[in-house]
Amino acid sequence: MANITQSMLDAIEQELQRQVARLDQPRTKSFHEMLTYHMGWTGEGAGPLATGKRIRPLITLLCTLSSFNDRENKEEVIAINWLHAKSAAAAVELIHNFSLVHDDIQDNSTLRRGRETAWVKWGAPMAINVGDALFVIANQAVLDLIDHYPADMVVKTASILNDCCLDLTRGQFLDMSYEERNDLSIEDYWPMIGGKTSALLSACTHIGSLLGYANEEKQEAYRLFGYHLGLAFQVQDDILGIWGDEALIGKSAASDLVEGKNSLPVLFALGKNGGFANRWKEGPITVEDVGPVSAMLEDEGAKEYAEKMSEAETQKALGYLKQADPQGEAGEELLRLANMLLTRKQ
Amino acid sequence: MANITQSMLDAIEQELQRQVARLDQPRTKSFHEMLTYHMGWTGEGAGPLATGKRIRPLITLLCTLSSFNDRENKEEVIAINWLHAKSAAAAVELIHNFSLVHDDIQDNSTLRRGRETAWVKWGAPMAINVGDALFVIANQAVLDLIDHYPADMVVKTASILNDCCLDLTRGQFLDMSYEERNDLSIEDYWPMIGGKTSALLSACTHIGSLLGYANEEKQEAYRLFGYHLGLAFQVQDDILGIWGDEALIGKSAASDLVEGKNSLPVLFALGKNGGFANRWKEGPITVEDVGPVSAMLEDEGAKEYAEKMSEAETQKALGYLKQADPQGEAGEELLRLANMLLTRKQ
């Protein structure tokens, strides 16, 4: 890992803790602890595995620095450095975590990064409030940019982030509404995943480049890089969720098939109305069924289709990244990170 | 009702519908309908009773206009009129409604303004998302001010609103955490109610006067007017919840005592550790107990204390309003509205 990446990760963690500390007051100590537990800093199992990788804020800051390096007139904005964008980086991570806390309630998920979820520990009513607080703090963090940026850029950043949040709620609505539907096809996949996964990643790359003073054209390239990175990442996640080692061999209960997830391979095959579609409509896939049902999916072309889509989105993402032309060590790190995300096996 | 008040209420309703229409898109029609149902515009029982009174946005716009009237140099800001602040007024109402939707899930409330709550109609997972969307749209609405105000004023407004939202989550946390505690006293009341009720009302009057270009000193007077108006209103609500006609005579099930609410009279008497405190700790108050238990509360001085507090907060609120010195027809309406809220009997 390059020095710059480690410096950024340290700054991100520090800024996140500073933002969340808004609740660290006499009467709300235990409320504050609920947030620090979810963020991975306190309680049983606290540590690097519990915090997650902070990919989103890291991408944000790398986009800021690699855009800033791009400017010819660096002197003009000499007072700007990537640290000035750290509260926006914290904001995207807080948004991500707000959505995780509410998702876990909505999906009835008991574990998150190997630890009990907030609603399991404190009940759904408290967990709803924990998610709400993370969301509010994210909005406050964005406004902290005013210490280093002109007000119109702060408004623009807040606007990008809130538009993304509305997309998150749209994606979440579609995901939940699909549970009751019997007529799904591949057409229903992209709007859902565009909201649930790509919206936030494209907000990260867009905001990052904006705060690095990239011009409009470059901002658009960064934004589209993030958008397609999100789609490629999600499709790959869907493939691994059915044919990854853990899903197939390790513990089949981890298979997306058992969880009934409306992933890309599943929606592709549902649209085909063949053997898989009939089996899916019959009821939940048991752990014993995982082997034969995933083979059925593969036979009907779902795996091949998903791999083709993942490859196509990956190429789009890398194409836009090339167009954005990120500069310096941060640019190299951004490319390395994108390649790592797009070629992971688990 | 004065003409200006009716004009404002019309503008508020129109602006709210315009803001919520962000979700009125092909794939999210039924998501949009969940929001319009909660807002009181569609579905069974839709209409004025279902929308609520829109007190908060009305107060916001009255503060804007009554501040604007106060300026000597009106020519300087001639392009400003109260309509320019309408998206901020919509924002405070959307924040209020976001908190209602989540409160109803948290409190397990099945009815709101005489209609089934969102979670009863669509389940808690969908209702959490409805609340989240209302919150996002509130934030987007604030940023719409950029069409009429300088960016630094937009950032300031968003900042006031988000600080208030964090107070809302704090108040909600305290309220929920009190359910498990046996050592409550009057000391625990004000921080809870400061967050749950006063924070938003003080944000309304603060934001309203800011957008009416009031100076800092006047803004502070408006803010404190809203804050104490909120406290007075809530204490009065607590008194009516135990000794109001509906609570005592009409249908005792509506009594706050049956709901186990930690209201001011209850916390006062718990701090006394007398007969009421013993009865309260024994378990839920039944409908049959409402008469004797409320009499016990009155004997222990809880009603007198609450009335004294309500009167004290009312005087503070009216004192700050006088200091704010709201001008013109809007100023008169503001005073009329405050008096109406502070002298209501139900």
XYZ file of C-alpha atoms in Angstrom:
692
model
C 0.000 0.000 0.000
C 1.358 3.386 -1.000
C 2.123 5.961 1.670
C -0.546 8.295 0.402
C -3.226 5.617 0.804
C -2.202 4.920 4.386
C -2.162 8.642 5.177
C -5.639 8.984 3.744
C -7.009 5.991 5.653
C -5.625 7.415 8.886
C -7.136 10.830 8.178
C -10.490 9.233 7.298
C -10.679 7.246 10.518
C -9.765 10.277 12.606
C -12.306 12.471 10.847
C -15.056 9.844 11.194
C -14.412 9.641 14.925
C -14.447 13.423 15.220
C -17.765 13.642 13.364
C -19.457 10.892 15.359
C -18.209 12.496 18.601
C -21.000 15.052 18.158
C -23.032 12.591 20.228
C -20.331 12.115 22.866
C -22.088 14.187 25.510
C -23.051 13.452 29.134
C -26.642 12.325 28.502
C -26.023 10.524 25.216
C -22.896 8.467 26.013
C -24.649 5.181 25.367
C -26.198 6.545 22.156
C -22.681 7.531 21.041
C -21.509 4.007 21.889
C -24.138 2.490 19.598
C -22.643 4.454 16.712
C -19.022 3.688 17.622
C -19.938 0.001 17.899
C -21.473 -0.028 14.443
C -18.520 1.905 13.014
C -16.256 -0.872 14.320
C -14.340 1.079 16.967
C -15.801 -0.248 20.204
C -17.453 -3.344 21.666
C -16.868 -7.009 21.008
C -14.895 -7.685 17.834
C -13.873 -4.053 17.348
C -10.951 -3.513 14.974
C -9.996 -3.444 11.282
C -12.296 -6.356 10.349
C -15.232 -4.587 11.980
C -14.679 -1.172 10.427
C -14.708 -2.406 6.846
C -12.229 -1.166 4.280
C -13.358 2.476 3.989
C -13.172 2.061 0.198
C -15.657 4.866 -0.513
C -13.964 7.685 1.408
C -10.576 6.488 0.131
C -11.773 6.673 -3.479
C -13.178 10.141 -2.751
C -9.856 11.500 -1.481
C -7.858 9.790 -4.247
C -10.112 11.498 -6.791
C -9.537 14.838 -5.048
C -5.752 14.526 -5.045
C -5.459 13.045 -8.541
C -7.645 15.886 -9.907
C -5.727 18.524 -8.055
C -2.460 17.180 -9.458
C -4.001 17.670 -12.877
C -4.265 21.445 -12.653
C -1.759 23.600 -14.419
C -2.339 26.540 -12.161
C -1.661 24.791 -8.879
C -0.416 28.033 -7.364
C -3.864 29.529 -7.700
C -5.299 26.944 -5.353
C -2.144 26.362 -3.390
C -4.015 26.479 -0.103
C -6.011 23.429 -1.162
C -4.811 19.989 -0.207
C -6.655 16.686 0.003
C -7.027 17.008 3.772
C -9.486 19.814 3.140
C -11.866 17.301 1.569
C -11.758 14.884 4.501
C -15.145 15.849 5.941
C -16.771 15.011 2.580
C -14.953 11.662 2.603
C -16.313 11.028 6.093
C -19.779 11.971 4.842
C -19.885 9.298 2.121
C -18.779 6.637 4.609
C -21.416 7.789 7.100
C -24.083 7.614 4.376
C -22.928 4.091 3.545
C -23.186 3.098 7.200
C -26.557 4.745 7.696
C -27.889 2.619 4.848
C -26.281 -0.534 6.295
C -27.908 -0.025 9.706
C -31.353 0.440 8.152
C -30.767 -2.385 5.606
C -29.963 -4.802 8.419
C -33.309 -4.053 10.057
C -35.159 -4.264 6.750
C -33.489 -7.541 5.726
C -33.642 -9.018 9.228
C -29.861 -9.577 9.049
C -28.352 -10.630 12.356
C -24.666 -10.384 11.414
C -22.624 -7.607 9.788
C -18.863 -8.056 9.295
C -19.025 -11.005 11.678
C -20.651 -9.059 14.528
C -24.199 -8.745 15.831
C -26.087 -6.000 14.024
C -27.303 -2.881 15.833
C -30.971 -3.971 15.921
C -30.008 -7.356 17.409
C -28.076 -5.607 20.185
C -30.444 -2.734 20.971
C -33.732 -3.497 19.210
C -35.135 -2.089 15.975
C -36.457 1.206 17.453
C -33.001 2.202 18.742
C -31.320 0.978 15.537
C -33.630 3.103 13.378
C -32.482 6.095 15.429
C -28.809 5.076 15.113
C -29.178 5.037 11.327
C -30.957 8.395 11.380
C -28.161 9.917 13.477
C -25.474 8.609 11.091
C -27.384 10.225 8.239
C -27.688 13.563 10.041
C -23.981 13.558 10.917
C -23.136 12.819 7.281
C -25.028 15.960 6.281
C -23.289 17.975 8.985
C -19.900 16.652 7.843
C -20.494 17.879 4.286
C -21.316 21.356 5.564
C -17.982 21.405 7.440
C -16.391 21.872 4.008
C -17.223 25.556 4.486
C -13.979 25.890 6.466
C -11.970 25.245 3.297
C -14.195 25.716 0.256
C -16.366 28.501 -1.177
C -20.042 28.226 -0.197
C -21.235 27.442 -3.725
C -18.986 24.361 -3.832
C -20.350 23.236 -0.473
C -23.917 23.553 -1.766
C -22.966 21.644 -4.924
C -21.363 18.845 -2.885
C -24.355 18.584 -0.552
C -26.596 18.499 -3.583
C -24.705 15.609 -5.215
C -24.765 13.682 -1.963
C -28.480 14.182 -1.351
C -29.408 13.268 -4.922
C -27.435 10.078 -4.368
C -29.304 9.426 -1.119
C -32.645 9.682 -2.879
C -31.340 7.123 -5.373
C -30.423 4.885 -2.427
C -33.997 5.001 -1.132
C -35.293 4.293 -4.669
C -33.010 1.269 -5.009
C -34.021 0.059 -1.578
C -37.704 0.449 -2.455
C -37.268 -1.563 -5.672
C -35.327 -4.283 -3.863
C -38.033 -4.658 -1.214
C -40.899 -4.438 -3.688
C -39.371 -7.253 -5.767
C -39.900 -9.653 -2.874
C -43.610 -9.692 -3.618
C -43.346 -9.944 -7.400
C -43.459 -12.966 -9.619
C -42.811 -11.312 -12.982
C -39.226 -10.090 -12.619
C -36.692 -10.036 -15.426
C -33.302 -8.585 -16.208
C -34.950 -5.215 -16.933
C -35.638 -4.867 -13.243
C -32.028 -5.356 -12.211
C -30.238 -2.223 -13.381
C -32.498 0.439 -11.811
C -32.297 -1.361 -8.468
C -28.522 -1.763 -8.498
C -27.996 1.680 -9.979
C -29.592 3.023 -6.819
C -28.294 0.560 -4.258
C -24.642 0.360 -5.307
C -23.662 2.715 -8.100
C -25.245 5.929 -6.857
C -22.947 6.217 -3.857
C -19.782 5.233 -5.726
C -20.492 7.755 -8.472
C -21.155 10.391 -5.787
C -17.716 9.580 -4.313
C -15.828 10.044 -7.584
C -17.919 13.065 -8.566
C -17.515 14.844 -5.221
C -13.846 13.878 -4.991
C -13.002 15.416 -8.359
C -15.169 18.486 -7.700
C -13.243 19.140 -4.471
C -9.995 18.649 -6.395
C -11.085 21.514 -8.667
C -11.405 19.302 -11.750
C -13.203 20.994 -14.646
C -16.769 19.954 -15.565
C -15.660 17.559 -18.284
C -13.234 15.762 -15.994
C -15.836 15.654 -13.204
C -18.207 13.901 -15.582
C -15.546 11.323 -16.498
C -14.810 10.682 -12.811
C -18.530 10.420 -12.080
C -19.084 7.846 -14.814
C -15.997 5.926 -13.708
C -17.569 5.584 -10.255
C -20.956 4.671 -11.678
C -19.684 1.819 -13.839
C -17.214 0.709 -11.182
C -20.260 0.282 -8.948
C -22.177 -1.732 -11.541
C -19.166 -3.960 -12.338
C -18.504 -4.468 -8.632
C -22.108 -5.414 -7.911
C -22.414 -7.855 -10.816
C -19.192 -9.512 -9.698
C -20.558 -9.666 -6.160
C -23.644 -11.384 -7.534
C -21.509 -13.958 -9.385
C -19.410 -14.654 -6.279
C -22.588 -14.910 -4.227
C -23.598 -17.962 -6.241
C -20.398 -19.428 -7.698
C -17.758 -18.073 -5.291
C -15.856 -20.534 -3.093
C -17.731 -19.627 0.047
C -21.135 -19.837 -1.607
C -20.499 -23.187 -3.283
C -18.102 -25.109 -1.103
C -17.429 -23.325 2.191
C -20.830 -22.884 3.689
C -23.695 -23.058 1.262
C -25.947 -21.146 3.612
C -23.947 -18.098 2.522
C -25.231 -18.565 -1.021
C -27.396 -15.753 -2.375
C -29.696 -18.520 -3.623
C -30.565 -19.552 -0.064
C -31.138 -15.929 0.872
C -33.483 -15.554 -2.095
C -31.593 -12.519 -3.386
C -32.770 -11.038 -6.670
C -29.276 -10.979 -8.149
C -28.367 -10.590 -11.825
C -28.036 -14.325 -12.634
C -31.376 -15.014 -10.947
C -33.228 -12.209 -12.755
C -31.664 -13.286 -16.052
C -32.951 -16.820 -15.591
C -36.357 -15.690 -14.319
C -36.765 -13.789 -17.583
C -36.098 -17.053 -19.455
C -39.034 -18.752 -17.742
C -37.288 -22.112 -17.845
C -36.446 -24.800 -15.292
C -34.791 -22.392 -12.886
C -37.736 -19.983 -12.955
C -40.111 -22.820 -12.099
C -37.899 -24.006 -9.248
C -37.496 -20.416 -7.899
C -41.233 -19.864 -7.802
C -41.798 -23.131 -5.927
C -40.235 -21.679 -2.782
C -36.963 -21.163 -0.875
C -33.786 -22.904 -2.055
C -32.426 -25.118 0.735
C -28.723 -25.606 1.465
C -28.947 -29.068 -0.152
C -30.407 -27.555 -3.333
C -27.591 -25.029 -3.797
C -25.407 -27.347 -5.912
C -28.032 -28.529 -8.423
C -29.820 -25.158 -8.628
C -26.613 -23.220 -9.315
C -25.755 -25.813 -12.002
C -29.204 -25.273 -13.515
C -28.575 -21.503 -13.552
C -25.247 -22.044 -15.292
C -26.818 -24.348 -17.880
C -29.405 -21.690 -18.703
C -26.605 -19.220 -19.476
C -26.956 -17.021 -16.397
C -23.316 -17.244 -15.362
C -22.000 -16.520 -18.837
C -24.353 -13.551 -19.183
C -23.344 -12.123 -15.807
C -19.642 -12.528 -16.604
C -20.151 -10.778 -19.921
C -21.934 -7.888 -18.177
C -19.281 -7.645 -15.490
C -16.573 -7.486 -18.147
C -18.485 -4.865 -20.152
C -19.014 -2.638 -17.089
C -15.388 -3.086 -16.071
C -14.239 -1.896 -19.486
C -16.569 1.095 -19.310
C -15.272 1.981 -15.844
C -11.643 1.748 -16.912
C -12.404 3.702 -20.084
C -13.862 6.604 -18.103
C -10.990 6.452 -15.651
C -8.571 6.814 -18.572
C -10.617 9.775 -19.782
C -10.459 11.327 -16.299
C -6.688 10.881 -16.546
C -5.908 10.932 -12.814
C -2.451 12.292 -12.052
C 0.446 11.498 -9.752
C 0.767 8.850 -7.051
C -2.941 9.231 -6.218
C -3.793 8.499 -9.848
C -1.742 5.305 -9.751
C -3.376 4.276 -6.495
C -6.825 4.904 -7.942
C -6.095 2.611 -10.874
C -4.614 -0.027 -8.566
C -7.672 0.134 -6.303
C -10.093 -0.135 -9.236
C -8.239 -3.169 -10.598
C -8.223 -4.778 -7.168
C -11.974 -4.268 -6.767
C -12.665 -5.571 -10.254
C -10.593 -8.744 -10.083
C -11.295 -9.957 -6.559
C -12.188 -13.591 -6.107
C -13.984 -13.291 -2.781
C -57.596 33.704 9.146
C -55.721 36.562 7.486
C -55.193 36.547 3.739
C -51.443 36.251 4.117
C -51.803 33.091 6.207
C -54.032 31.462 3.614
C -51.626 32.436 0.822
C -48.760 30.906 2.752
C -50.621 27.684 3.506
C -51.465 27.337 -0.194
C -47.853 27.938 -1.199
C -46.609 25.464 1.417
C -48.911 22.684 0.217
C -47.934 23.265 -3.403
C -44.235 23.319 -2.593
C -44.494 20.152 -0.484
C -46.173 18.345 -3.369
C -43.529 19.577 -5.796
C -40.729 18.370 -3.528
C -42.236 14.947 -2.892
C -42.849 14.543 -6.644
C -39.134 13.773 -6.972
C -40.238 10.181 -6.462
C -43.073 10.391 -8.976
C -41.280 8.359 -11.647
C -42.304 5.278 -13.625
C -40.673 2.636 -11.400
C -41.338 4.329 -8.083
C -45.017 5.323 -8.414
C -46.073 3.189 -5.489
C -43.154 4.492 -3.395
C -44.328 8.021 -4.205
C -47.835 7.027 -3.134
C -46.574 5.908 0.273
C -45.239 9.421 0.830
C -48.335 11.186 -0.495
C -50.484 8.968 1.739
C -48.484 9.895 4.812
C -48.535 13.580 3.849
C -52.341 13.368 3.812
C -52.959 13.932 0.083
C -53.973 10.470 -1.110
C -55.586 7.273 0.104
C -58.388 6.679 2.554
C -59.138 9.685 4.736
C -57.046 12.092 2.659
C -57.768 15.788 3.239
C -57.201 18.646 5.680
C -57.568 16.459 8.783
C -54.947 14.068 7.428
C -52.373 16.664 6.433
C -52.161 18.289 9.839
C -52.056 22.027 10.304
C -48.647 22.779 8.741
C -47.904 24.982 11.777
C -44.127 24.677 11.418
C -43.749 25.843 7.813
C -46.356 28.557 8.439
C -44.368 29.890 11.408
C -41.227 29.777 9.254
C -42.734 31.917 6.497
C -44.379 34.329 8.971
C -40.958 34.845 10.568
C -39.459 35.511 7.126
C -42.062 38.096 6.165
C -42.244 39.780 9.568
C -38.422 40.110 9.586
C -38.296 41.401 6.071
C -40.880 44.047 6.933
C -38.526 45.159 9.684
C -35.703 46.245 7.391
C -35.181 49.896 6.702
C -33.391 49.268 3.460
C -36.063 47.204 1.790
C -34.956 48.442 -1.609
C -31.634 46.688 -1.182
C -33.327 43.314 -1.023
C -36.312 44.271 -3.120
C -36.123 41.021 -5.083
C -36.719 39.044 -1.877
C -40.211 38.016 -0.956
C -41.485 35.339 1.381
C -42.167 32.975 -1.526
C -38.419 32.653 -1.948
C -38.234 30.895 1.416
C -40.926 28.355 0.590
C -38.549 25.437 -0.025
C -37.106 25.938 3.482
C -40.648 25.943 4.878
C -41.315 22.688 3.028
C -38.068 21.298 4.462
C -39.086 21.799 8.103
C -42.442 20.140 7.469
C -40.716 17.211 5.727
C -38.332 16.831 8.685
C -41.334 16.814 11.020
C -42.989 14.108 8.929
C -39.837 12.020 8.609
C -39.652 11.941 12.401
C -43.354 11.047 12.682
C -43.006 8.072 10.322
C -40.038 6.687 12.269
C -41.644 7.522 15.652
C -44.730 5.538 14.718
C -42.594 2.457 14.058
C -40.578 2.989 17.227
C -43.657 3.536 19.405
C -45.686 0.826 17.706
C -48.416 3.420 17.005
C -51.110 2.160 14.686
C -52.965 5.446 14.118
C -51.775 8.911 13.101
C -54.282 11.707 12.601
C -57.040 9.086 12.579
C -55.491 6.998 9.791
C -53.433 3.814 9.717
C -49.723 4.570 10.042
C -47.275 3.822 7.220
C -45.797 0.746 8.901
C -49.260 -0.726 9.471
C -50.065 -0.325 5.767
C -46.755 -1.382 4.223
C -44.704 -2.991 6.986
C -41.836 -1.568 9.023
C -39.087 -2.118 6.374
C -40.957 -0.028 3.780
C -41.917 2.576 6.386
C -38.286 3.015 7.476
C -37.491 3.771 3.819
C -40.441 6.191 3.548
C -39.072 8.124 6.531
C -35.568 8.107 5.055
C -36.884 9.462 1.733
C -38.787 12.280 3.481
C -35.560 13.207 5.255
C -33.539 13.204 2.021
C -36.136 15.336 0.252
C -36.086 17.789 3.169
C -32.361 18.216 2.647
C -32.831 18.643 -1.083
C -35.554 21.229 -0.493
C -33.222 23.356 1.651
C -30.612 23.348 -1.099
C -33.246 24.657 -3.545
C -32.874 27.987 -1.726
C -29.848 28.518 -3.983
C -32.262 29.796 -6.652
C -33.021 32.854 -4.502
C -30.353 33.223 -1.815
C -26.559 33.566 -1.705
C -24.744 30.259 -1.175
C -23.478 31.158 2.300
C -27.071 31.669 3.496
C -28.047 28.293 2.042
C -25.186 26.610 3.912
C -26.172 28.403 7.116
C -29.812 27.309 6.733
C -28.829 23.693 6.046
C -26.554 23.836 9.045
C -29.312 25.051 11.395
C -31.644 22.366 10.098
C -29.149 19.526 10.478
C -28.120 20.619 13.967
C -31.807 20.491 14.828
C -32.093 17.000 13.331
C -29.274 15.729 15.521
C -31.149 17.168 18.493
C -34.227 15.250 17.325
C -32.282 11.964 17.371
C -30.894 12.843 20.822
C -34.391 13.535 22.160
C -35.665 10.328 20.611
C -32.811 8.361 22.160
C -33.542 9.799 25.616
C -37.255 9.088 25.264
C -36.630 5.453 24.326
C -33.914 4.939 26.926
C -36.249 6.186 29.675
C -38.519 3.218 29.090
C -35.976 0.986 30.795
C -35.179 3.281 33.689
C -36.590 3.374 37.194
C -34.793 6.436 38.540
C -36.286 9.237 36.454
C -36.974 12.723 37.750
C -37.833 16.166 36.459
C -34.161 16.691 35.522
C -34.615 14.156 32.748
C -37.556 15.940 31.179
C -36.079 19.094 29.667
C -33.240 17.557 27.614
C -35.684 15.064 26.097
C -38.329 17.641 25.218
C -35.721 20.183 24.154
C -34.742 17.692 21.448
C -38.109 16.200 20.585
C -40.228 19.346 20.398
C -38.311 22.587 20.809
C -35.386 21.939 18.476
C -37.546 21.951 15.351
C -39.682 24.928 16.387
C -36.590 26.981 17.172
C -35.101 25.940 13.805
C -38.303 27.222 12.137
C -38.160 30.659 13.741
C -34.382 30.900 13.353
C -34.391 29.903 9.680
C -37.458 32.020 8.953
C -35.859 35.188 10.323
C -32.504 34.414 8.685
C -34.215 34.157 5.297
C -36.035 37.427 6.034
C -32.605 39.070 6.398
C -33.044 39.804 10.109
C -29.826 40.849 11.852
C -28.052 38.438 14.240
C -29.631 39.915 17.340
C -33.147 39.628 15.939
C -32.440 36.093 14.696
C -31.469 35.117 18.234
C -34.703 36.593 19.615
C -36.750 34.708 16.988
C -34.832 31.503 17.729
C -35.488 31.754 21.471
C -39.131 32.569 20.812
C -39.439 29.280 18.898
C -37.536 27.349 21.528
C -39.713 28.458 24.435
C -42.855 28.234 22.346
C -41.932 24.577 21.852
C -41.382 23.969 25.554
C -44.617 25.735 26.542
C -46.529 23.842 23.869
C -45.163 20.484 24.983
C -45.826 21.058 28.691
C -49.365 22.081 27.837
C -49.704 18.962 25.712
C -48.576 16.904 28.684
C -51.193 18.546 30.942
C -53.969 17.961 28.384
C -52.761 14.366 27.963
C -53.696 13.682 31.596
C -56.302 16.267 32.587
C -57.737 17.258 29.198
C -61.359 16.428 28.424
C -60.502 13.578 26.099
C -58.008 12.014 28.502
C -60.289 12.193 31.552
C -63.840 11.930 30.321
C -64.011 11.136 26.612
C -62.008 7.987 26.242
C -59.568 7.285 29.043
C -57.511 5.000 26.812
C -56.268 8.220 25.216
C -54.700 9.213 28.530
C -50.912 9.527 28.550
C -51.054 7.579 31.806
C -52.323 4.476 30.021
C -49.655 4.891 27.355
C -47.003 5.087 30.055
C -45.645 8.344 28.666
C -42.838 10.001 30.615
C -44.546 13.393 30.613
C -43.722 16.358 32.863
C -46.339 15.653 35.575
C -45.262 12.005 35.725
C -41.532 12.812 35.995
C -42.277 15.466 38.629
C -44.140 12.931 40.766
C -41.565 10.177 40.175
C -38.938 12.544 41.605
C -41.115 12.887 44.750
C -40.994 9.127 45.348
C -44.462 9.149 46.897
C -47.666 7.219 46.314
C -47.755 7.906 42.573
C -44.152 6.761 42.095
C -44.945 3.488 43.849
C -48.058 2.945 41.731
C -46.186 3.797 38.492
C -43.443 1.283 39.229
C -45.997 -1.462 39.922
C -46.919 -1.665 36.230
C -49.194 -0.241 33.520
C -52.073 2.070 34.469
C -55.357 0.571 33.279
C -58.267 2.581 31.911
C -60.113 2.056 35.218
C -57.134 3.472 37.155
C -56.961 6.716 35.165
C -59.340 8.636 37.440
C -57.763 7.776 40.829
C -54.168 7.907 39.526
C -54.597 11.341 37.933
C -56.147 12.547 41.200
C -53.132 11.178 43.062
C -50.849 13.083 40.683
C -52.798 16.277 41.287
C -52.648 15.787 45.068
C -48.879 15.439 44.899
C -48.652 18.839 43.180
C -47.796 17.614 39.665
C -50.576 19.519 37.915
C -49.814 22.768 39.706
C -46.116 22.421 38.916
C -46.761 21.712 35.234
C -49.147 24.666 34.951
C -46.565 26.909 36.564
C -43.915 25.712 34.092
C -46.230 26.123 31.134
C -47.011 29.675 32.192
C -43.317 30.475 32.743
C -42.337 29.153 29.304
C -45.255 30.979 27.694
C -44.076 34.244 29.203
C -40.529 33.616 28.019
C -41.766 32.838 24.508
C -43.902 35.980 24.345
C -41.055 38.039 25.804
C -38.665 36.927 23.066
C -41.339 37.510 20.441
C -41.701 41.074 21.692
C -37.930 41.461 21.482
C -37.989 40.116 17.915
C -40.590 42.797 17.218
C -42.176 41.169 14.155
C -43.598 43.713 11.728
C -46.681 44.132 9.601
C -49.591 41.775 9.018
C -47.250 38.778 9.290
C -46.131 40.005 12.700
C -49.734 40.208 13.871
C -50.439 36.742 12.526
C -47.401 35.348 14.309
C -48.598 36.730 17.632
C -52.113 35.434 16.988
C -50.771 31.972 16.126
C -48.538 31.855 19.214
C -51.466 32.831 21.448
C -53.664 30.231 19.821
C -51.072 27.498 20.374
C -50.494 28.562 23.964
C -54.119 28.753 25.063
C -55.621 25.726 23.354
C -57.804 23.471 25.460
C -57.468 20.299 23.376
